[in-house]
Amino acid sequence: MKHTEQELEENYNKFIGAIKKIFTGERLEKLLHMYSMDELGPNLMLSPASGNVNYHNAYEGGYIDHVMNVARNSLRMLKLYKE
């Protein structure tokens, strides 16, 4: 998969938005600082989920895709267990 620059930025913004929905207080502040564009943000936006090309999401922007997929599927599983 090949993301455009715009898609990478949109995915990063969705990731930051998800963090803002889930965390509060000091933990939120620290996460936002850590993932800011002055810290890990630029690397996070471009990082693959794996350096091994045979593994899933081993492409530019794959780490955020992976994290968002895991979170989305975890929420689906939670809903299933509650039912």
Backbone as numpy.savetxt, mean C-alpha at the origin, in Angstrom:
# Nx Ny Nz CAx CAy CAz Cx Cy Cz
2.90 -6.41 -15.00 2.05 -5.24 -15.00 2.94 -4.00 -15.00
2.53 -3.02 -15.75 3.29 -1.78 -15.83 2.36 -0.64 -15.48
2.67 0.06 -14.38 1.87 1.21 -13.97 2.42 2.47 -14.61
1.52 3.38 -14.95 1.95 4.70 -15.40 2.34 5.51 -14.16
2.98 6.62 -14.37 3.35 7.50 -13.26 2.10 7.96 -12.50
1.05 8.26 -13.25 -0.20 8.70 -12.62 -0.81 7.58 -11.77
-0.79 6.35 -12.26 -1.33 5.22 -11.51 -0.53 4.97 -10.23
0.78 5.11 -10.32 1.63 4.94 -9.13 1.26 5.97 -8.07
1.07 7.21 -8.51 0.70 8.28 -7.58 -0.70 8.04 -6.99
-1.64 7.62 -7.83 -3.00 7.34 -7.35 -3.00 6.20 -6.32
-2.23 5.15 -6.60 -2.15 4.02 -5.67 -1.53 4.45 -4.34
-0.50 5.28 -4.40 0.12 5.81 -3.18 -0.90 6.62 -2.38
-1.67 7.46 -3.06 -2.67 8.28 -2.38 -3.77 7.42 -1.76
-4.17 6.34 -2.44 -5.15 5.41 -1.87 -4.58 4.74 -0.63
-3.31 4.36 -0.68 -2.64 3.75 0.46 -2.63 4.70 1.66
-2.27 5.95 1.43 -2.27 6.96 2.50 -3.69 7.17 3.02
-4.67 7.19 2.13 -6.06 7.34 2.54 -6.52 6.19 3.43
-6.10 4.98 3.08 -6.46 3.81 3.90 -5.84 3.91 5.29
-4.61 4.36 5.36 -3.94 4.54 6.65 -4.72 5.55 7.50
-5.16 6.63 6.86 -5.90 7.67 7.59 -7.24 7.16 8.10
-7.85 6.19 7.41 -9.13 5.62 7.84 -8.95 4.67 9.02
-7.83 3.98 9.06 -7.65 2.89 10.03 -6.98 3.34 11.33
-6.00 4.20 11.23 -5.20 4.57 12.40 -5.58 5.96 12.91
-5.27 6.21 14.17 -5.54 7.50 14.80 -4.36 7.89 15.68
-4.41 9.12 16.15 -3.48 9.59 17.17 -2.02 9.53 16.76
-1.20 9.20 17.74 0.25 9.19 17.55 0.69 8.17 16.50
0.02 7.02 16.48 0.39 6.00 15.50 0.15 6.51 14.08
-0.98 7.18 13.86 -1.26 7.76 12.55 -0.20 8.79 12.18
0.13 9.66 13.11 1.15 10.68 12.85 2.47 10.06 12.45
2.88 9.01 13.16 4.16 8.36 12.86 4.13 7.66 11.51
3.01 7.00 11.19 2.91 6.34 9.89 2.92 7.36 8.75
2.18 8.45 8.92 2.16 9.48 7.89 3.54 10.09 7.70
4.26 10.27 8.77 5.63 10.79 8.67 6.52 9.78 7.94
6.45 8.52 8.35 7.31 7.49 7.76 7.04 7.33 6.26
5.77 7.40 5.86 5.41 7.21 4.45 5.32 8.52 3.67
5.74 9.63 4.28 5.68 10.93 3.59 6.67 10.96 2.43
6.48 11.94 1.57 7.37 12.09 0.42 8.77 12.53 0.83
8.93 12.99 2.07 10.26 13.35 2.57 10.98 12.14 3.16
10.27 11.06 3.37 10.85 9.86 3.98 10.77 8.69 2.98
9.94 7.70 3.27 9.87 6.48 2.46 8.91 6.55 1.27
8.10 7.59 1.20 7.08 7.69 0.16 7.55 7.42 -1.26
8.59 8.10 -1.73 9.03 7.86 -3.12 9.45 6.41 -3.36
10.17 5.82 -2.41 10.59 4.42 -2.57 9.39 3.49 -2.48
8.49 3.77 -1.56 7.29 2.95 -1.38 6.47 2.93 -2.66
6.33 4.08 -3.28 5.53 4.20 -4.49 6.07 3.31 -5.62
7.38 3.15 -5.67 8.01 2.42 -6.77 8.38 0.98 -6.45
8.38 0.62 -5.18 8.89 -0.69 -4.77 8.03 -1.85 -5.27
8.71 -2.91 -5.73 7.99 -4.15 -6.02 7.72 -4.89 -4.72
6.79 -5.83 -4.74 6.52 -6.64 -3.55 7.64 -7.67 -3.36
8.36 -7.98 -4.42 9.45 -8.94 -4.34 10.52 -8.57 -5.36
11.75 -8.88 -5.04 12.84 -8.69 -5.98 12.99 -9.88 -6.92
12.29 -10.96 -6.61 12.33 -12.17 -7.43 11.24 -12.06 -8.50
11.63 -12.03 -9.76 10.67 -11.82 -10.85 9.64 -12.95 -10.96
9.90 -14.08 -10.33 8.96 -15.19 -10.38 7.87 -15.10 -9.32
7.96 -14.13 -8.43 6.97 -13.97 -7.36 5.92 -12.94 -7.77
4.77 -13.00 -7.09 3.68 -12.08 -7.44 4.04 -10.63 -7.10
3.49 -9.75 -7.88 3.67 -8.29 -7.70 5.13 -7.85 -7.74
5.94 -8.55 -8.51 7.35 -8.20 -8.64 7.52 -7.18 -9.77
6.84 -6.05 -9.62 6.91 -4.98 -10.62 6.88 -3.65 -9.89
7.23 -2.60 -10.60 7.24 -1.25 -10.02 5.85 -0.92 -9.49
5.77 -0.60 -8.20 4.48 -0.29 -7.58 3.79 -1.52 -7.00
4.41 -2.67 -7.12 3.81 -3.92 -6.67 3.63 -4.04 -5.17
4.49 -3.37 -4.39 4.37 -3.46 -2.92 3.04 -2.88 -2.45
2.71 -1.69 -2.92 1.45 -1.07 -2.51 0.28 -1.91 -3.01
0.36 -2.42 -4.24 -0.70 -3.30 -4.74 -0.87 -4.50 -3.81
0.23 -5.09 -3.41 0.19 -6.26 -2.53 -0.44 -5.92 -1.18
0.01 -4.86 -0.56 -0.51 -4.47 0.75 -2.01 -4.18 0.67
-2.43 -3.48 -0.36 -3.85 -3.15 -0.50 -4.69 -4.40 -0.76
-4.15 -5.34 -1.55 -4.87 -6.60 -1.79 -5.01 -7.42 -0.51
-3.94 -7.49 0.28 -3.99 -8.23 1.55 -5.02 -7.59 2.49
-5.00 -6.28 2.59 -5.95 -5.58 3.47 -7.39 -5.80 2.99
-7.62 -5.66 1.69 -8.96 -5.84 1.13 -9.46 -7.27 1.38
-8.62 -8.24 1.14 -9.03 -9.63 1.35 -9.21 -9.96 2.83
-8.43 -9.35 3.69 -8.60 -9.55 5.14 -9.96 -9.02 5.59
-10.36 -7.87 5.08 -11.66 -7.31 5.43 -12.80 -8.19 4.91
-12.61 -8.76 3.73 -13.62 -9.68 3.18 -13.73 -10.93 4.05
-12.59 -11.45 4.49 -12.59 -12.64 5.35 -13.26 -12.32 6.69
-13.01 -11.17 7.25 -13.63 -10.76 8.50 -15.16 -10.74 8.34
-15.61 -10.17 7.23 -17.06 -10.11 6.97 -17.64 -11.52 6.87
-16.94 -12.40 6.19 -17.38 -13.80 6.06 -17.48 -14.49 7.41
-16.46 -14.31 8.23 -16.47 -14.94 9.56 -17.59 -14.40 10.44
-17.90 -13.12 10.30 -18.99 -12.54 11.07 -20.34 -13.11 10.65
-20.49 -13.42 9.36 -21.74 -13.98 8.87 -21.90 -15.40 9.39
